[in-house]
Every structure is written in C-alpha cells, then in structure tokens.
C-alpha cells in the first residue's frame, strides 16, 4: 500500500459534551454551536423520522414474537434508532454496511426483506440474504471482527478506484477486543474509506461502561490512530446523520477513515434471554427512555410544521405494513432442507462431504421422511 | 438460592449448574488465592448463571466482570497465576475463546515447560461447550480437538452434576492449567444416576454402563446420548458398554483398553466435526494398542464435517441414538 | 535475481523458495485482483525472501507491508476477498498465525457456508511451517491439525519445488480459501526428483516411491524423511511405498486406500505432536475404510507430546529414518 | 475488581517534541523545561552510565559470537541502552520485569547471570532462569502478549496489597497487535500498577513507523485508556529514568498504570539473520548512531566532572569482565539431557509421556549414547 503522508494528522480531542444539532427538547442548536456541520434538510429529517417509526414498530413486533418463543433470539435496538438510521440513511446503496446482531433495523432500512433478516433469528440458516445484493454483510456475532472486514473491503474499493465507503457498527463492549484496535490502526495507515460508528449504549450485556474502560470517551481513541474522532449524541438523528454524511464524503473522496462514537443507551434487555434487573436499576433506564430519539425528532419536525396528520397516517400505515410483513414472514413455515447442510461448506466439490450427504439422505429416507421437512420440534 | 445450597452428596436433586457453582464457592472459601473473572460473571452470574451470587457473597475483589476481551482475560490470568493466584476464568462460548487462542496455546500451555518447571500456572479456563440448545451461529462449537492437540494443556469435561462438582474442585486445586469444558445442554438437567457415583480422580474414565458386545466411548454432552443408545440397543439384543471419558487429555488408556479387550468393538461419539476431531485420536490410539483385540474398525459417530448448523437444523447434525445404532450395523458382525 | 528467473519445467535446478516466488509472479501478472500483503513481505521480501522482488516489480499497491497484526491481516484480507480481490497473505510462522485464529476459524472457514454460497473468499494464507531449521521457541510449530479440523478450510502442503509452484498457483486460482503450508526446512533444498513429476491437481496425493511391504504416509517436511527411510529400508530387505499427501484437507482416500490394500501396513509421519495430531485422522479413517486389509495397526511416528523443543534438542524430537524403521519393527510381521 | 472512579482522568496529549532532561550535546535542559521532573542524581546517572557501557560491551560480544555461528540468534539492543537501562535501574528488585527478545541487556542488568540468558539464544532451552528468583519473566517472542501478563501480575500484587509494580517493554511494531490494546485497557480500568515502556525504535524488522501507524506518536494512545502517557527521548537515559521512576512510584502507591513511549532507533539489523540494506539507507542509520545515548550521558558526566579516569578504568574492567563471563559461558559445552524434553510439560505425572520418555531413552541407549549428550551437530 503506498502510504500518503501529506494529509495533516489530527491531534485534538473531542469536547466533553457530545455533539448535537437538535437538543433534548427538540430545538435546533444555534448555528455557531454546529461546528461547521449543517442541519440536515427537512426532507432528510422527515425521511429519518419515518424510517425510525417504521423500524421501531418492526423491532417491537419481532420482540413480541420472540417472547412468544417463535424466534430463537432477538437483540432489540429500541432507543438506538437515531444512531442506527441516522447512519444508514446517510449511506448510498453502493456503500457497504457491516452490521452486528444488534443492527437488524439498520439492515431492514438498507432494503433487506424481512424474511431474509429473520432467517438467522428464527434459526433456518446463519444469514438469509445475499450480501452482494444489498452491499450489506451478514450480521456478525464474534465481536469487533467485522471492523477488519470493513477496512479490507474499503481498501479493496480504494485500490480499484471505486468511490464507495464501508460503514461498520460496533458496541462499546466490543471496542475492548483487540480486533477493534487493529482495524482502527489499519484503516489509519492505509487511509481506508471506512466509517466506524461506535454505538456506546453503555452496556455490554451486564457490564457497564465504567467496568469496560477508563477512557473519558471512546472517541478519545481516534487520535492514537491519526484519524478524526467524533463524540456525538447518539439520540440526535440529525447530528448522527450530519457527522456520518461528512465522514462518508471524506472517505469516498480519499480522505480516509473516521471514528464516530454515538452516545446512546440500551433501554431493553441485551436479548430476550437477558435479565437486566440483576445489574441495573430501572431509574436509569427510565431516565434514558425519556430521552427517546424518535420523540426528539418528532418535536423538532412538529415545531417546524413538517409533520402533518397525513404524514403520520402514512407513516403509521408503512409501519403497520412492515409489522405485518414480519408476521407473515414468520407465519410461513421455513423451508428447510437438511441436506443443504453439506452444500455450501466449500465452493469446490468434496467426495467425503458427498458421502456424508448421502448418509444423511438415506437416514432420512429410512425414517420415512421425504428429505424435505419443516424445522422445529 | 435453593439450587446453590443443595449438597453434592444429594446429587440426585441438583443440576450441573448448581454443582459447578458450589465447587467454586468452596474453592473461594478455602483458598484466598482463588479469584474468578470474565465477561458477565459478576452481578449477572454469567450468561448461564454458573457464577450466580458469587460476587455478592465474596465481593468484587474475588469475583468480578472484566472488560470484553478474551485474550485479555487469559493473558491477565496468566500474570495472576505467575504471582501465586488461582484464577478461574470463563470464556462465554467455545467460539469466543478463539481470540485467546494465542495466549492459551503459546503461553498457558507452554509456560511451565518453557521455565523448566519454575513457573506454574494453576488456572482453570471454563468453557460452556457444544450444542443442543438451539444456539445461533458461534454458540454451539465444540473446541476440544484444538486444546487436546496442544501439549501442556489438561482438558476435562464432566457429564453429570457429581463429576462436575468434584472435577471442578480438582481442576482448581491442580497446579497445571486446566481447560474445563462444561456441556451446556446438561447444565439444567437433573441426572438420575449420579447419586451413587464413586468419587474418581479427574484423569480417569468411568464405565457408566457395563455391556459385552460393543463399547461406546463418549464424553460431555454425548454420554447421555450413548446411554440412551445402550437402552435402545437392548431391544435389539445388543449389550452396550458405555464409557464416559471425563478426561480428554490425558486419555485413560487403561480403562478404555480393558473395555475394548472385552467387547472387541468400539465407537466414539462426539458433537464436533469428524475430520481431525478428538474421535480420531481415540480411534487411532485404541487401534494402535488393541489392534489384535478388535473385531472391527473403531467407528466415529460425530457431527458432520460442516460448520455447526443453524438452530433448526442441529438435530440433523448431532449424533443421536438411532444414527449410532445404524452405524454399528455397518460392521461385519458375523465374521 | 537468478533464482526467480528459473523456469518451473527446469525444476531440478530450482528451490522451493524460487518456485513459490515464481507462482506469485505469474498470478500477479495474469490477474489484477491478486494482491499480496503481510509482515515484511514488501521490500524485504519476507523473512524467508519468498516474496523477493515483488514489490519492486509490481508496485506497492499490489505487494505491500502491513502493520504487525495477524488478525488484522486475515480480517482485512476477508474484506478484500468479499470485494472480489484474491489476497495472498503471509503469516510469518505457524505460532504467529494464532492471533488470527478467530478470523480464520470463525470467518475464513465459515463465510461461504454462512451466506449459502453467496460470498466466496478466494484467499490464500501462506504459512512457513514446521521445524528442522533450529528455530527458537515459537518458530517451529506445525499447526495443520488446528486447520484441518476446521470445516470450510482447504489445507495443502507441497514437499518439493514443482508441487510448490503448481499447487500455489492452483490455490490462488481457487474460489475457496486455502491454507498453504510451506515446509521451511525445504525452502532452500534443491530437489533431485521433481523434474519428472506429473502435474497433479492439488487435492490429490502422490505415490512418490512404490513398494510392497509398507506404506509410509508423509507430507511437507516429512516426505524426504520417508524417502530416506525407504532407502534405508532396502538394506533391511523392506520394500517401502511412500505417499506424499500434498492435500491434508481434503484427504485423498482413494490413493492412500489403494496403497494400503496393496501393502496391508501403513505408518503416518509428521512433525507435530502425536496426540490429536493430523496422523490420528489418517490412522482413524484409513483403518475405518481398510480395516479388513490391514495386517497391523497404523503407526504414527511423530513429534513427541511436548512443546517443540529448543534448537539443540530438536533432533531428538523430530521423526528420523532410524526411529521410523525401529517403529515398524514393533509390528507383528509374522502373523 | 472494585472500580475506583475518584482519580481524575487525564485528557491531554503529549507535546510534539519528546521530553528530555539532557540534550544532544550532553547539556541538562533548563529547570523550567523539566515539566516537574527532577534531573536524577549524579550517583544515579553514573550508575546508569556504568551499566550502559557494560551492557554495550556485552551486547557487542554476543553479536560477535553470533556472527561466528555460536548462538542460534541474537537481537541486539545497541543504541537503545538508555531506554533499556534507564527503565531497569529505576526498578526495585521486587518489581517485576516482562522483557522481549530484544531486552537481554535489561535482563542482564536485573542480575540474571549471563549463562542463564544465553540458554535460549544458544538453543539449550527456552528460558534459562527461574523467573521468580529475579522477578523477571522469560523473554517473550509472541509480540505484545507479555503486556497482559504484566497487567495480570500487577493486578494480583495490588489485590494482595504488595507495593510492587510490573514493568514491560514493547516495540513500536508490536503496538499494532490487539493484545497491546487489551492490556492498556485492562490496566486502565483495573488501575493495575503497570508501567508500559514502548521502545519506538522506528522499525519492526523491515517495516518503518510510517507503515505501522498513522498516529503522530504512540503515546497519543494513552488518553484512549484514561491513563497518563509520556513521549520521551529514548536516547536520554536521564529522562527515561525520571519518567519511569515517577510512574513506578505512582503505580506502587495506587495511582495506576502509565504508558511511556521512548523514541529511539534500532541501529543494528533486526537480528543477525536480517539484511537492513534491503529496506533502509545507511545515512539515516548514521544520523542516529551520532545520537548515541552513551556518549550523550558521558558528555554530561564529563561536564559535571563526574567521570574520572579511575572511573573509566573500573567501568572498562567491569565491562571486560562481563564480556569474558559471556565467552566463558559459551565455551562450556551445554549440558543437555534429551530426556528432559518430557519433564516439564506438566506438573502432574502423565503415563503416556512416561512411555514416550522411555521410548526415547531406549532409542538413545540402543544408539550407544549414554543418554546425556552435548548438543549441536
Ligand atoms: C468475541 C466475542 N466474545 C463474546 C461474545 C458474547 N457477547 C455477545 S454480545 C456481547 C456484549 C456486547 O456488548 P457491546 O459491544 O456493547 O454491544 P451491544 O450488545 O451493547 O450492542 C457479548 C459479550 C461474542 N459475541 N463475541
Ligand atoms: C505475534 C507475532 N507476530 C510476528 C512475530 C515475528 N516478529 C518477531 S520480531 C518482529 C518485529 C517486532 O518489531 P517491534 O515490535 O518494533 O520490536 P523490535 O524488534 O523493533 O524491538 C516480528 C514481526 C512475532 N514474534 N510474534
Ligand atoms: Mg453496548
Ligand atoms: Mg521496533
């Protein structure tokens, strides 16, 4: 990789207070506090609002069905909609997203059909969509590993001269993994067009930020890689959108990577099988629920007169339609072929795997099964 | 909680989860150098609640949540062990021990040898292992073959609450580092048989059911599968001996050899993929030592040579009693 | 440099090092999506000089030095492969691939399966493997058993320059990720025999010497040891067949099976520790398939179940022809 | 670990210029530029000087013998004596050192006998000394892994209430490994009494700093862990000693970890088997040779009248004695017992290993060997 040393290296630290464009009460901050970022247009903010409402409805529906035991697991992103969608809506379809298990609503907003997202949470297969079709990688479980994939893909695009960027989400807990460090460092030295969005929701399952790191904020790490670092109010969709947009533009035009910490909160359990009462009190949770990102943007749009009753109706219809699509997808019996187990291990054929496939086929045949079968017990 | 106060002797009423918890409580009480740390092992009690209540009862300086980094957990445990502590660490799932692979293979396994015995690393790495609970990707791996191939590691796995209790205590007291694999599908099962188990050192295998026609060699989650197979086998007139290996490294050549010399036929059963799996070692070494006693090749009935499947497909992947019996019928029984 | 311009056909005069270099040159020339990166692979040409001259001749955007982080190297290679490139990366030694274990096992091996075949990862992970050069600690490991147990990985290892050349080219062109193990003790040997080697797909084993009494199954660095043994064996009236596996995963059951059905006896030879080593898979599967053709158990003549020793002791650890012949004499040859 | 949140977290970055107490020409910097650090006493500086001369002579001798092929490998620390010994001399015997392959002269200065250091480089065994005896861990090869061991040991000492610290060296290249990140982070959040000394000698084998990271300096990483970070002239033994001493004191008294980057240069090849002509030009090397750390301190001591001819004589005698001890150690045939291969794999006995031991014993016996043998070919 030819290393370009011309670009000046940042060596400033972010402010203590997270960057905002719209405050708690739904009021835009004065222009002089916007640090050179522009408030997104009403059209953009309306779109983000619409998609946040749709996403929350969808997330609520999945959570409900998971509670009924109809999905094997589901990690909700409720409360993180501004970080998730402020990011994703700033992306172009040709940019790549590298999401985690937490980021289903981001994947949804990228255009992946509900049924394809549910594939892994229901347990049919590990990933339900074709990553190339949506420029969206599988939702990753091994923490922080996806950051390196994003840096690699971004570097490949840069080498090929394609004006795209790779965006990746990572949680506060996962930033403790060695892979996150390696990814930030590789991205810095290779000037890979990558945007790292750290969703600091202040918990890694049960472990609070204070036991995760002594860093004042995670964005303080950026300077150690010579890359720009931003500390953003992760419940302010306008700020997230603005900072991610400018990072994407910089990335696509050769300006290298950016680290963006979105400060938010996980108001739900880690997953449906978690029990948060063991490790945090509900007061803290309530306080953060009160800072709801959707309500904040709603207040702003209302104050701007940009959210009519007709809008609400259409948004609600879209949200209900999304929830319905989800229920429908889940109501369809999964089509599972046990023999598919052997089909994708390698691209090349393997005689020994064929033997194992045939053994299972005859086992299934001898059990009177037709070979194809519904899953579950 | 009730499940923690149950006595091990009374093991018919306890789960493996509570037996493990009780072993750690005892170790924490009897030896101030024992500490426990890892991801979520503190107030939450671990994602499987195996360390339930330990922070509350022993304090944050004995049992605590670490940052989320497995290499960091193993690496710092090494340093603590060098300073005379006996750390017990938890890897949340097999696949999440892989970031710590270098620390385990290049240091945990080698420090004692490197220093000609001057440095001991009395540490226990607990890993909830294997599948059977419908876990999503990366939550059902069986990693034993990676560890058992690594000289310097001791690798054990209990299959029932009584063994879980005694083996974990022995592992904690051992001066060698121990990989302790806990079959997560057994955590909450109440076993019927373990009340009358003889205590046995952790490096010995146990004949859990006697038989004369064939030896099923199992460990961890597949012991109960082998026992079910044996039961089913009786209907076909097959007398099946079942061995619970308990210790994967070292391997108890004596107990297994004696059984095979009696039955002349054996099969090894595990969840991990077959190719290069632990069953290969079992088959190879038992054949090496007992070749002239064997009437048939040692079979391996295992997971397929594919990544562990998604939840709804795992039943097709995991060895089950019918498949095991079918496999035994491929032998030439007549010759 | 002279050693790079030698033609593969003229392989009697080239080393494995130059054959590998030539394969990469050809791949870089013919396919613009091939890139090479890793620690010191740029201007230095790698610590073994296998990538010698490639940065100079193809530029820094095709062949370059990465930061020093193996997980970073494998992880970014995955991302590049997802975007249609064909990265070739080097791990400096087996033991230094361990920091990348998670990326290899949880992603390289599983991405294709995870995405139902939608994503291919055509990448090659080159690892100078094994001992025999008096390397200090961590420089002589043999890691093949870790990789071969992992479904989704293809693992190959050449033993001579001609195979090194053709197999590396095939690995680069393959749409599956390949672990390419280069026996470092063979890098600078000029082989005598490879000039007349038939080209053979990389997934096939090769009978490198025919014999009738016993089959020695070897790969990578132990092929020459097996050939020496065969030579020595003739003095004792032993006709030894030698198989070079070349591909460790997949395993060529056909070629090995045919040989064993002819000789009725086999031993597998490798440098790695025996317990749970690759030899266990060879012994187990060949016994499974050819049990009734075997006159004796399959022996494993391997490294000891100890960490790889310090330089001055490695000769006591590594399998050598005398030890192999001694081991064969433990068989009951008379029955 | 009970987490103490009282101590204020640093969020300042080091200056561009590395901190010095004695300049290139051997003159002490004016007190107001000393940033609160004290110039070490003449006694201390004399001791450091003496040990640096002894160390260099020893290093030169080992290098020479390695070139003759009498050792299997040796990574020289020539030019890094100020970083190595400024650090080690600041330590107490009860503090623990976690050195790398590069830091033999630090191990020597800790009091480990030459023969025991040579054990690994000659190839008799992986480590030749008892780490407990010298509170000095084996020289580590897998890069950055030792940082975690240091943090663990320091944490154990803290939990036991022992007033000691763990010091560990790491190279610039190794800071790219994930383990370094995890160690800095664990140390920060656990407030482990650890001093991380990064020897930035600007090369990782052939790879220069500019390809290793885009960070302005490695000490910029400290802020991202909430720990103090220092950027020190690694060729100024006085500055290294002063900064390490104060970090050690802070560590021992409950003040947590410190990251110290010593900027220096690897004037020699990476090891005897390296060929630096392939990747750097000799001008750069010569320029750094001219900044020799020993000469700098010598000038200072001379200007202070603290280095007499008698001193020089005694120092040289000690240095020659050290070199002689080294040659002597190497001239003794190593006593190697091949059967020892099996003796330390486990503390507990293993029947299967005993079998393998016996097999080797009878093999050796049948070859007419007495079981004990000199090594080498
Ligand atoms: C390498 C690895 N270790 C452990 C886990 C288990 N695990 C899954 S999610 C999680 C917590 C992650 O927290 P964070 O990164 O903050 O993300 P969040 O869940 O809050 O979105 C853990 C420990 C894992 N998936 N991967
Ligand atoms: C995990 C790991 N990867 C690769 C190596 C091979 N290696 C040994 S030294 C070295 C360079 C280290 O550079 P640096 O950390 O700057 O230390 P220096 O040698 O300059 O003191 C490399 C790549 C290793 N020892 N460990
Ligand atoms: Mg979180
Ligand atoms: Mg360096």
PDB file of C-alpha atoms in Angstrom, chain C residues 168-320:
ATOM      1  CA  UNK C 168       0.336 -22.362  -5.101  1.00  0.00           C
ATOM      2  CA  UNK C 169      -0.975 -21.260  -8.482  1.00  0.00           C
ATOM      3  CA  UNK C 170      -3.949 -23.577  -8.091  1.00  0.00           C
ATOM      4  CA  UNK C 171      -4.562 -22.292  -4.561  1.00  0.00           C
ATOM      5  CA  UNK C 172      -4.535 -18.699  -5.764  1.00  0.00           C
ATOM      6  CA  UNK C 173      -6.977 -19.505  -8.541  1.00  0.00           C
ATOM      7  CA  UNK C 174      -9.236 -21.493  -6.231  1.00  0.00           C
ATOM      8  CA  UNK C 175     -12.534 -19.930  -5.170  1.00  0.00           C
ATOM      9  CA  UNK C 176     -12.182 -21.450  -1.708  1.00  0.00           C
ATOM     10  CA  UNK C 177      -9.835 -20.080   0.938  1.00  0.00           C
ATOM     11  CA  UNK C 178      -6.674 -22.172   1.157  1.00  0.00           C
ATOM     12  CA  UNK C 179      -4.188 -22.619   3.985  1.00  0.00           C
ATOM     13  CA  UNK C 180      -0.899 -23.145   2.221  1.00  0.00           C
ATOM     14  CA  UNK C 181       1.740 -24.667   4.475  1.00  0.00           C
ATOM     15  CA  UNK C 182       5.312 -24.266   3.248  1.00  0.00           C
ATOM     16  CA  UNK C 183       7.815 -26.582   4.942  1.00  0.00           C
ATOM     17  CA  UNK C 184      10.517 -24.078   5.769  1.00  0.00           C
ATOM     18  CA  UNK C 185      13.214 -26.715   6.053  1.00  0.00           C
ATOM     19  CA  UNK C 186      12.692 -27.429   2.350  1.00  0.00           C
ATOM     20  CA  UNK C 187      12.801 -23.821   1.112  1.00  0.00           C
ATOM     21  CA  UNK C 188      16.423 -23.917   0.012  1.00  0.00           C
ATOM     22  CA  UNK C 189      16.857 -27.587  -0.860  1.00  0.00           C
ATOM     23  CA  UNK C 190      17.418 -28.397  -4.487  1.00  0.00           C
ATOM     24  CA  UNK C 191      15.349 -31.485  -5.067  1.00  0.00           C
ATOM     25  CA  UNK C 192      16.512 -34.219  -7.376  1.00  0.00           C
ATOM     26  CA  UNK C 193      13.264 -35.842  -8.336  1.00  0.00           C
ATOM     27  CA  UNK C 194      10.773 -33.216  -9.238  1.00  0.00           C
ATOM     28  CA  UNK C 195      11.869 -32.619 -12.812  1.00  0.00           C
ATOM     29  CA  UNK C 196       9.831 -35.573 -13.924  1.00  0.00           C
ATOM     30  CA  UNK C 197       6.786 -35.058 -11.716  1.00  0.00           C
ATOM     31  CA  UNK C 198       3.450 -35.366 -13.472  1.00  0.00           C
ATOM     32  CA  UNK C 199       1.244 -32.352 -12.874  1.00  0.00           C
ATOM     33  CA  UNK C 200      -1.431 -33.348 -10.392  1.00  0.00           C
ATOM     34  CA  UNK C 201      -4.408 -31.402  -9.002  1.00  0.00           C
ATOM     35  CA  UNK C 202      -3.643 -30.025  -5.580  1.00  0.00           C
ATOM     36  CA  UNK C 203      -6.269 -32.208  -3.910  1.00  0.00           C
ATOM     37  CA  UNK C 204      -4.570 -35.464  -4.868  1.00  0.00           C
ATOM     38  CA  UNK C 205      -1.900 -37.427  -3.046  1.00  0.00           C
ATOM     39  CA  UNK C 206       1.092 -38.738  -4.929  1.00  0.00           C
ATOM     40  CA  UNK C 207       2.838 -42.078  -4.658  1.00  0.00           C
ATOM     41  CA  UNK C 208       6.410 -40.826  -4.698  1.00  0.00           C
ATOM     42  CA  UNK C 209       8.015 -44.223  -4.357  1.00  0.00           C
ATOM     43  CA  UNK C 210       6.487 -47.607  -4.953  1.00  0.00           C
ATOM     44  CA  UNK C 211       6.911 -50.514  -2.586  1.00  0.00           C
ATOM     45  CA  UNK C 212       5.093 -53.608  -1.450  1.00  0.00           C
ATOM     46  CA  UNK C 213       5.678 -54.159   2.280  1.00  0.00           C
ATOM     47  CA  UNK C 214       4.546 -50.990   3.966  1.00  0.00           C
ATOM     48  CA  UNK C 215       3.138 -47.582   3.107  1.00  0.00           C
ATOM     49  CA  UNK C 216       4.675 -44.506   4.671  1.00  0.00           C
ATOM     50  CA  UNK C 217       2.227 -41.631   4.600  1.00  0.00           C
ATOM     51  CA  UNK C 218       4.038 -38.303   4.772  1.00  0.00           C
ATOM     52  CA  UNK C 219       3.551 -34.656   3.864  1.00  0.00           C
ATOM     53  CA  UNK C 220       5.535 -31.452   3.692  1.00  0.00           C
ATOM     54  CA  UNK C 221       8.793 -31.766   5.587  1.00  0.00           C
ATOM     55  CA  UNK C 222       8.479 -35.495   6.311  1.00  0.00           C
ATOM     56  CA  UNK C 223       8.292 -36.647   2.692  1.00  0.00           C
ATOM     57  CA  UNK C 224      12.067 -36.524   2.352  1.00  0.00           C
ATOM     58  CA  UNK C 225      12.379 -38.276   5.718  1.00  0.00           C
ATOM     59  CA  UNK C 226      10.100 -41.028   4.456  1.00  0.00           C
ATOM     60  CA  UNK C 227      12.087 -41.353   1.244  1.00  0.00           C
ATOM     61  CA  UNK C 228      15.304 -41.668   3.227  1.00  0.00           C
ATOM     62  CA  UNK C 229      13.643 -44.296   5.350  1.00  0.00           C
ATOM     63  CA  UNK C 230      12.610 -46.200   2.263  1.00  0.00           C
ATOM     64  CA  UNK C 231      16.185 -46.113   1.003  1.00  0.00           C
ATOM     65  CA  UNK C 232      17.478 -47.325   4.344  1.00  0.00           C
ATOM     66  CA  UNK C 233      14.766 -49.967   4.421  1.00  0.00           C
ATOM     67  CA  UNK C 234      16.059 -51.618   1.271  1.00  0.00           C
ATOM     68  CA  UNK C 235      19.178 -52.615   3.218  1.00  0.00           C
ATOM     69  CA  UNK C 236      16.910 -54.478   5.591  1.00  0.00           C
ATOM     70  CA  UNK C 237      15.012 -56.072   2.752  1.00  0.00           C
ATOM     71  CA  UNK C 238      11.985 -53.861   3.259  1.00  0.00           C
ATOM     72  CA  UNK C 239      10.100 -52.570   0.237  1.00  0.00           C
ATOM     73  CA  UNK C 240       8.623 -49.248   1.306  1.00  0.00           C
ATOM     74  CA  UNK C 241       5.982 -47.293  -0.561  1.00  0.00           C
ATOM     75  CA  UNK C 242       5.946 -43.570   0.142  1.00  0.00           C
ATOM     76  CA  UNK C 243       2.938 -41.333  -0.290  1.00  0.00           C
ATOM     77  CA  UNK C 244       3.153 -37.552  -0.301  1.00  0.00           C
ATOM     78  CA  UNK C 245      -0.322 -36.439   0.781  1.00  0.00           C
ATOM     79  CA  UNK C 246       0.023 -32.901  -0.650  1.00  0.00           C
ATOM     80  CA  UNK C 247      -3.570 -32.157   0.330  1.00  0.00           C
ATOM     81  CA  UNK C 248      -4.369 -32.517   4.025  1.00  0.00           C
ATOM     82  CA  UNK C 249      -7.945 -31.355   3.670  1.00  0.00           C
ATOM     83  CA  UNK C 250      -9.484 -32.866   1.629  1.00  0.00           C
ATOM     84  CA  UNK C 251      -7.798 -36.211   2.202  1.00  0.00           C
ATOM     85  CA  UNK C 252      -7.225 -38.406  -0.827  1.00  0.00           C
ATOM     86  CA  UNK C 253      -8.854 -41.620   0.391  1.00  0.00           C
ATOM     87  CA  UNK C 254      -8.527 -43.251  -2.990  1.00  0.00           C
ATOM     88  CA  UNK C 255      -4.768 -43.047  -3.421  1.00  0.00           C
ATOM     89  CA  UNK C 256      -3.992 -43.936   0.167  1.00  0.00           C
ATOM     90  CA  UNK C 257      -6.572 -46.707   0.253  1.00  0.00           C
ATOM     91  CA  UNK C 258      -5.184 -48.323  -2.885  1.00  0.00           C
ATOM     92  CA  UNK C 259      -1.711 -48.351  -1.441  1.00  0.00           C
ATOM     93  CA  UNK C 260      -2.774 -49.800   1.884  1.00  0.00           C
ATOM     94  CA  UNK C 261      -4.811 -52.501   0.188  1.00  0.00           C
ATOM     95  CA  UNK C 262      -1.578 -53.464  -1.551  1.00  0.00           C
ATOM     96  CA  UNK C 263       0.870 -53.256   1.369  1.00  0.00           C
ATOM     97  CA  UNK C 264      -1.503 -54.065   4.247  1.00  0.00           C
ATOM     98  CA  UNK C 265       0.577 -51.939   6.585  1.00  0.00           C
ATOM     99  CA  UNK C 266       0.979 -48.222   6.977  1.00  0.00           C
ATOM    100  CA  UNK C 267       2.572 -45.590   9.142  1.00  0.00           C
ATOM    101  CA  UNK C 268       1.973 -41.878   9.093  1.00  0.00           C
ATOM    102  CA  UNK C 269       4.801 -39.490   9.766  1.00  0.00           C
ATOM    103  CA  UNK C 270       4.607 -35.882  10.886  1.00  0.00           C
ATOM    104  CA  UNK C 271       6.443 -33.364  12.998  1.00  0.00           C
ATOM    105  CA  UNK C 272       3.540 -32.118  15.078  1.00  0.00           C
ATOM    106  CA  UNK C 273       2.769 -33.645  18.458  1.00  0.00           C
ATOM    107  CA  UNK C 274       1.085 -37.008  18.170  1.00  0.00           C
ATOM    108  CA  UNK C 275      -1.894 -36.590  20.455  1.00  0.00           C
ATOM    109  CA  UNK C 276      -4.790 -35.339  18.382  1.00  0.00           C
ATOM    110  CA  UNK C 277      -2.410 -34.688  15.515  1.00  0.00           C
ATOM    111  CA  UNK C 278      -3.228 -34.991  11.853  1.00  0.00           C
ATOM    112  CA  UNK C 279      -1.859 -38.530  11.920  1.00  0.00           C
ATOM    113  CA  UNK C 280      -4.757 -39.533  14.137  1.00  0.00           C
ATOM    114  CA  UNK C 281      -7.199 -38.661  11.363  1.00  0.00           C
ATOM    115  CA  UNK C 282      -5.130 -40.550   8.822  1.00  0.00           C
ATOM    116  CA  UNK C 283      -4.906 -43.621  11.045  1.00  0.00           C
ATOM    117  CA  UNK C 284      -8.571 -43.486  12.025  1.00  0.00           C
ATOM    118  CA  UNK C 285     -10.035 -43.030   8.567  1.00  0.00           C
ATOM    119  CA  UNK C 286      -7.767 -45.431   6.767  1.00  0.00           C
ATOM    120  CA  UNK C 287      -8.472 -48.050   9.445  1.00  0.00           C
ATOM    121  CA  UNK C 288     -12.206 -47.373   9.171  1.00  0.00           C
ATOM    122  CA  UNK C 289     -12.135 -47.920   5.444  1.00  0.00           C
ATOM    123  CA  UNK C 290      -9.477 -50.599   5.081  1.00  0.00           C
ATOM    124  CA  UNK C 291      -9.679 -52.487   8.375  1.00  0.00           C
ATOM    125  CA  UNK C 292     -10.000 -55.909   6.819  1.00  0.00           C
ATOM    126  CA  UNK C 293      -6.995 -55.228   4.590  1.00  0.00           C
ATOM    127  CA  UNK C 294      -4.726 -54.249   7.446  1.00  0.00           C
ATOM    128  CA  UNK C 295      -2.277 -56.748   8.857  1.00  0.00           C
ATOM    129  CA  UNK C 296      -1.230 -54.434  11.665  1.00  0.00           C
ATOM    130  CA  UNK C 297      -2.369 -51.189  13.251  1.00  0.00           C
ATOM    131  CA  UNK C 298      -1.419 -47.987  11.517  1.00  0.00           C
ATOM    132  CA  UNK C 299       1.511 -46.475  13.352  1.00  0.00           C
ATOM    133  CA  UNK C 300       2.106 -42.826  13.994  1.00  0.00           C
ATOM    134  CA  UNK C 301       5.695 -41.696  14.066  1.00  0.00           C
ATOM    135  CA  UNK C 302       5.570 -38.078  15.006  1.00  0.00           C
ATOM    136  CA  UNK C 303       6.859 -35.334  17.229  1.00  0.00           C
ATOM    137  CA  UNK C 304       6.568 -36.025  20.935  1.00  0.00           C
ATOM    138  CA  UNK C 305       3.648 -34.822  23.032  1.00  0.00           C
ATOM    139  CA  UNK C 306       5.704 -31.905  24.260  1.00  0.00           C
ATOM    140  CA  UNK C 307       6.070 -28.340  23.086  1.00  0.00           C
ATOM    141  CA  UNK C 308       8.524 -28.073  20.224  1.00  0.00           C
ATOM    142  CA  UNK C 309      11.966 -28.114  21.854  1.00  0.00           C
ATOM    143  CA  UNK C 310      14.804 -25.618  21.784  1.00  0.00           C
ATOM    144  CA  UNK C 311      17.157 -25.799  18.777  1.00  0.00           C
ATOM    145  CA  UNK C 312      19.753 -28.135  20.252  1.00  0.00           C
ATOM    146  CA  UNK C 313      17.141 -30.695  21.205  1.00  0.00           C
ATOM    147  CA  UNK C 314      15.029 -30.753  18.058  1.00  0.00           C
ATOM    148  CA  UNK C 315      16.857 -33.708  16.567  1.00  0.00           C
ATOM    149  CA  UNK C 316      15.580 -35.836  19.449  1.00  0.00           C
ATOM    150  CA  UNK C 317      12.047 -34.683  18.834  1.00  0.00           C
ATOM    151  CA  UNK C 318      11.720 -34.933  15.074  1.00  0.00           C
ATOM    152  CA  UNK C 319      10.965 -38.273  13.445  1.00  0.00           C
ATOM    153  CA  UNK C 320      14.017 -39.666  11.678  1.00  0.00           C
TER     154      UNK C 320
END
